[in-house]
């Protein structure tokens, strides 16, 4: 048996020690916002926070989680979807199919907790989660929005700013 602290609550679970944390979260605890994608720590769909660090829960055996460790899943990021990253995701309308997005949001939240004003390069280095729908441009824009950045090369926000910044007479140049 293991006792896990998930989203601030203790859970006693009866599982084999090598059971991946992802399956405990989904099947024993019933929090299904954390998704299974590849199962081999490549895609990030299963991302959760473990003591504030983003981790891929498909590849953490439950025996590696200590009693005092704090696990946060997408359900625990905020009580009412009011985390700045969640609000930015809604504002930018990031998801397409949505499958990867809880992992993306958890990765973005962990990034901003450490680096409140990330550059595009910071975002690209930290956000290695895979999105099969290719929402990467909107993800980057939403991270900038959550950070309160008005710019970010390649982001939707940056492109909108750039359009606004075109000199009024530039369209008259032949
Ligand atoms: S399911 Fe864990 S990284 Fe893909
Ligand atoms: S939104 Fe479909 S996989 Fe990312």
mmCIF file of C-alpha atoms and ligand atoms in Angstrom:
data_model
loop_
_atom_site.group_PDB
_atom_site.id
_atom_site.type_symbol
_atom_site.label_atom_id
_atom_site.label_comp_id
_atom_site.label_asym_id
_atom_site.label_seq_id
_atom_site.Cartn_x
_atom_site.Cartn_y
_atom_site.Cartn_z
ATOM 1 C CA UNK A 1 0.000 0.000 0.000
ATOM 2 C CA UNK A 2 1.125 3.562 -0.673
ATOM 3 C CA UNK A 3 -0.153 6.866 0.643
ATOM 4 C CA UNK A 4 -0.033 9.645 -1.896
ATOM 5 C CA UNK A 5 -0.701 13.339 -1.456
ATOM 6 C CA UNK A 6 -2.548 14.405 -4.591
ATOM 7 C CA UNK A 7 -3.964 17.904 -4.924
ATOM 8 C CA UNK A 8 -3.610 18.376 -1.174
ATOM 9 C CA UNK A 9 -5.511 15.227 -0.181
ATOM 10 C CA UNK A 10 -4.093 11.924 1.078
ATOM 11 C CA UNK A 11 -4.979 8.762 -0.833
ATOM 12 C CA UNK A 12 -4.220 5.227 0.320
ATOM 13 C CA UNK A 13 -3.799 3.021 -2.712
ATOM 14 C CA UNK A 14 -3.315 -0.731 -3.038
ATOM 15 C CA UNK A 15 -1.038 -1.247 -6.007
ATOM 16 C CA UNK A 16 2.089 -3.092 -6.999
ATOM 17 C CA UNK A 17 5.225 -0.962 -6.355
ATOM 18 C CA UNK A 18 6.074 -0.791 -10.046
ATOM 19 C CA UNK A 19 2.665 0.553 -11.051
ATOM 20 C CA UNK A 20 3.145 3.792 -12.970
ATOM 21 C CA UNK A 21 1.949 6.855 -11.082
ATOM 22 C CA UNK A 22 -0.226 7.716 -14.092
ATOM 23 C CA UNK A 23 -2.360 4.603 -13.625
ATOM 24 C CA UNK A 24 -2.707 5.223 -9.902
ATOM 25 C CA UNK A 25 -3.864 8.774 -10.564
ATOM 26 C CA UNK A 26 -6.327 7.688 -13.243
ATOM 27 C CA UNK A 27 -7.573 4.316 -12.048
ATOM 28 C CA UNK A 28 -7.179 4.212 -8.278
ATOM 29 C CA UNK A 29 -7.816 7.876 -7.526
ATOM 30 C CA UNK A 30 -10.134 8.532 -10.472
ATOM 31 C CA UNK A 31 -8.573 11.765 -11.721
ATOM 32 C CA UNK A 32 -8.746 11.300 -15.467
ATOM 33 C CA UNK A 33 -7.581 14.729 -16.630
ATOM 34 C CA UNK A 34 -4.036 13.356 -16.817
ATOM 35 C CA UNK A 35 -3.767 11.443 -20.091
ATOM 36 C CA UNK A 36 -1.954 8.413 -21.429
ATOM 37 C CA UNK A 37 -0.167 9.001 -24.705
ATOM 38 C CA UNK A 38 3.048 7.106 -25.346
ATOM 39 C CA UNK A 39 3.787 5.510 -21.990
ATOM 40 C CA UNK A 40 7.528 6.038 -22.438
ATOM 41 C CA UNK A 41 8.088 9.628 -21.228
ATOM 42 C CA UNK A 42 8.137 11.092 -24.718
ATOM 43 C CA UNK A 43 4.859 12.927 -25.331
ATOM 44 C CA UNK A 44 4.067 14.694 -22.051
ATOM 45 C CA UNK A 45 0.333 13.902 -22.073
ATOM 46 C CA UNK A 46 0.729 12.457 -18.572
ATOM 47 C CA UNK A 47 2.492 15.513 -17.091
ATOM 48 C CA UNK A 48 1.866 16.322 -13.432
ATOM 49 C CA UNK A 49 3.733 18.353 -10.849
ATOM 50 C CA UNK A 50 5.784 16.450 -8.309
ATOM 51 C CA UNK A 51 7.016 18.813 -5.609
ATOM 52 C CA UNK A 52 6.613 21.670 -8.065
ATOM 53 C CA UNK A 53 8.552 20.028 -10.906
ATOM 54 C CA UNK A 54 6.789 18.916 -14.042
ATOM 55 C CA UNK A 55 7.165 15.158 -14.404
ATOM 56 C CA UNK A 56 5.879 12.499 -16.787
ATOM 57 C CA UNK A 57 3.791 10.270 -14.583
ATOM 58 C CA UNK A 58 3.723 7.319 -16.997
ATOM 59 C CA UNK A 59 7.363 6.681 -16.178
ATOM 60 C CA UNK A 60 7.382 7.115 -12.396
ATOM 61 C CA UNK A 61 6.758 3.909 -10.448
ATOM 62 C CA UNK A 62 4.536 4.603 -7.483
ATOM 63 C CA UNK A 63 7.277 3.225 -5.223
ATOM 64 C CA UNK A 64 9.437 6.219 -6.194
ATOM 65 C CA UNK A 65 6.947 8.652 -4.660
ATOM 66 C CA UNK A 66 7.726 9.403 -1.011
ATOM 67 C CA UNK A 67 5.102 9.954 1.653
ATOM 68 C CA UNK A 68 5.757 13.682 1.898
ATOM 69 C CA UNK A 69 5.818 14.283 -1.842
ATOM 70 C CA UNK A 70 3.197 16.614 -3.232
ATOM 71 C CA UNK A 71 1.556 15.652 -6.508
ATOM 72 C CA UNK A 72 -0.593 18.141 -8.380
ATOM 73 C CA UNK A 73 -2.693 17.152 -11.367
ATOM 74 C CA UNK A 74 -4.634 19.336 -13.770
ATOM 75 C CA UNK A 75 -7.641 19.014 -11.463
ATOM 76 C CA UNK A 76 -5.649 20.566 -8.617
ATOM 77 C CA UNK A 77 -4.021 23.410 -10.506
ATOM 78 C CA UNK A 78 -6.822 25.730 -9.384
ATOM 79 C CA UNK A 79 -10.222 25.144 -7.821
ATOM 80 C CA UNK A 80 -12.121 26.858 -10.633
ATOM 81 C CA UNK A 81 -9.882 26.932 -13.723
ATOM 82 C CA UNK A 82 -8.671 30.363 -12.687
ATOM 83 C CA UNK A 83 -4.932 29.694 -12.859
ATOM 84 C CA UNK A 84 -3.367 32.285 -15.217
ATOM 85 C CA UNK A 85 -2.308 29.528 -17.597
ATOM 86 C CA UNK A 86 -5.824 28.095 -17.727
ATOM 87 C CA UNK A 87 -7.308 31.542 -18.353
ATOM 88 C CA UNK A 88 -4.787 32.251 -21.098
ATOM 89 C CA UNK A 89 -5.509 28.873 -22.705
ATOM 90 C CA UNK A 90 -9.195 29.786 -22.857
ATOM 91 C CA UNK A 91 -8.499 33.282 -24.124
ATOM 92 C CA UNK A 92 -6.219 32.071 -26.923
ATOM 93 C CA UNK A 93 -8.479 29.050 -27.578
ATOM 94 C CA UNK A 94 -5.447 26.771 -27.673
ATOM 95 C CA UNK A 95 -6.868 23.232 -27.884
ATOM 96 C CA UNK A 96 -7.843 21.432 -31.030
ATOM 97 C CA UNK A 97 -8.702 17.832 -30.085
ATOM 98 C CA UNK A 98 -7.596 18.647 -26.541
ATOM 99 C CA UNK A 99 -5.936 15.342 -25.730
ATOM 100 C CA UNK A 100 -2.479 16.730 -25.014
ATOM 101 C CA UNK A 101 -3.629 19.929 -23.387
ATOM 102 C CA UNK A 102 -3.727 19.071 -19.700
ATOM 103 C CA UNK A 103 -0.088 18.031 -20.017
ATOM 104 C CA UNK A 104 0.718 21.195 -21.928
ATOM 105 C CA UNK A 105 -0.928 23.347 -19.249
ATOM 106 C CA UNK A 106 0.940 21.572 -16.455
ATOM 107 C CA UNK A 107 4.234 22.081 -18.310
ATOM 108 C CA UNK A 108 3.451 25.759 -18.886
ATOM 109 C CA UNK A 109 2.471 26.315 -15.259
ATOM 110 C CA UNK A 110 5.714 24.742 -14.053
ATOM 111 C CA UNK A 111 7.709 26.855 -16.489
ATOM 112 C CA UNK A 112 6.093 30.113 -15.362
ATOM 113 C CA UNK A 113 6.536 29.233 -11.696
ATOM 114 C CA UNK A 114 10.290 29.184 -12.305
ATOM 115 C CA UNK A 115 10.556 31.729 -15.079
ATOM 116 C CA UNK A 116 7.736 34.293 -14.926
ATOM 117 C CA UNK A 117 8.853 36.065 -18.112
ATOM 118 C CA UNK A 118 10.028 33.385 -20.525
ATOM 119 C CA UNK A 119 11.315 34.174 -23.980
ATOM 120 C CA UNK A 120 10.239 32.213 -27.026
ATOM 121 C CA UNK A 121 13.455 30.227 -26.694
ATOM 122 C CA UNK A 122 12.733 29.510 -23.016
ATOM 123 C CA UNK A 123 9.272 28.277 -23.949
ATOM 124 C CA UNK A 124 10.526 26.096 -26.777
ATOM 125 C CA UNK A 125 13.203 24.563 -24.538
ATOM 126 C CA UNK A 126 10.858 23.914 -21.614
ATOM 127 C CA UNK A 127 7.738 22.873 -23.509
ATOM 128 C CA UNK A 128 8.728 19.595 -25.129
ATOM 129 C CA UNK A 129 5.254 18.075 -24.948
ATOM 130 C CA UNK A 130 3.973 16.737 -28.257
ATOM 131 C CA UNK A 131 0.747 18.021 -29.799
ATOM 132 C CA UNK A 132 -0.395 15.922 -32.714
ATOM 133 C CA UNK A 133 -2.787 18.680 -33.746
ATOM 134 C CA UNK A 134 0.085 21.152 -34.037
ATOM 135 C CA UNK A 135 -1.187 23.818 -31.648
ATOM 136 C CA UNK A 136 2.346 24.958 -30.833
ATOM 137 C CA UNK A 137 1.924 28.535 -32.010
ATOM 138 C CA UNK A 138 -1.164 29.022 -29.852
ATOM 139 C CA UNK A 139 0.546 27.320 -26.914
ATOM 140 C CA UNK A 140 3.413 29.768 -27.130
ATOM 141 C CA UNK A 141 1.024 32.700 -27.429
ATOM 142 C CA UNK A 142 -0.932 31.538 -24.383
ATOM 143 C CA UNK A 143 2.239 31.163 -22.322
ATOM 144 C CA UNK A 144 3.157 34.740 -23.199
ATOM 145 C CA UNK A 145 -0.340 35.883 -22.305
ATOM 146 C CA UNK A 146 -0.204 34.091 -18.963
ATOM 147 C CA UNK A 147 3.171 35.729 -18.334
ATOM 148 C CA UNK A 148 1.758 39.141 -19.124
ATOM 149 C CA UNK A 149 4.184 39.500 -22.010
ATOM 150 C CA UNK A 150 2.891 41.629 -24.823
ATOM 151 C CA UNK A 151 5.412 40.193 -27.263
ATOM 152 C CA UNK A 152 6.906 36.914 -28.318
ATOM 153 C CA UNK A 153 8.353 36.286 -31.711
ATOM 154 C CA UNK A 154 6.199 33.872 -33.597
ATOM 155 C CA UNK A 155 3.316 34.141 -31.186
ATOM 156 C CA UNK A 156 -0.188 35.195 -32.070
ATOM 157 C CA UNK A 157 0.183 38.110 -29.712
ATOM 158 C CA UNK A 158 3.413 39.180 -31.382
ATOM 159 C CA UNK A 159 1.859 38.956 -34.812
ATOM 160 C CA UNK A 160 -1.093 41.081 -33.691
ATOM 161 C CA UNK A 161 1.279 43.624 -32.150
ATOM 162 C CA UNK A 162 3.363 43.687 -35.324
ATOM 163 C CA UNK A 163 0.277 44.322 -37.436
ATOM 164 C CA UNK A 164 -0.717 47.180 -35.149
ATOM 165 C CA UNK A 165 2.788 48.602 -35.383
ATOM 166 C CA UNK A 166 2.811 48.922 -39.207
ATOM 167 C CA UNK A 167 3.253 52.642 -39.999
ATOM 168 C CA UNK A 168 0.079 54.235 -41.294
ATOM 169 C CA UNK A 169 1.669 55.321 -44.563
ATOM 170 C CA UNK A 170 3.474 52.066 -45.256
ATOM 171 C CA UNK A 171 0.665 50.834 -47.504
ATOM 172 C CA UNK A 172 1.210 53.850 -49.787
ATOM 173 C CA UNK A 173 4.759 52.801 -50.684
ATOM 174 C CA UNK A 174 4.758 51.469 -54.227
HETATM 175 S S1 LIG B 1 2.188 9.164 -21.723
HETATM 176 FE FE1 LIG B 1 3.755 9.858 -20.443
HETATM 177 S S2 LIG B 1 5.085 10.959 -21.724
HETATM 178 FE FE2 LIG B 1 3.634 10.088 -23.080
HETATM 179 S S1 LIG B 2 -4.722 19.483 -29.258
HETATM 180 FE FE1 LIG B 2 -4.829 17.536 -30.229
HETATM 181 S S2 LIG B 2 -2.977 16.550 -29.646
HETATM 182 FE FE2 LIG B 2 -2.774 18.574 -28.916
#
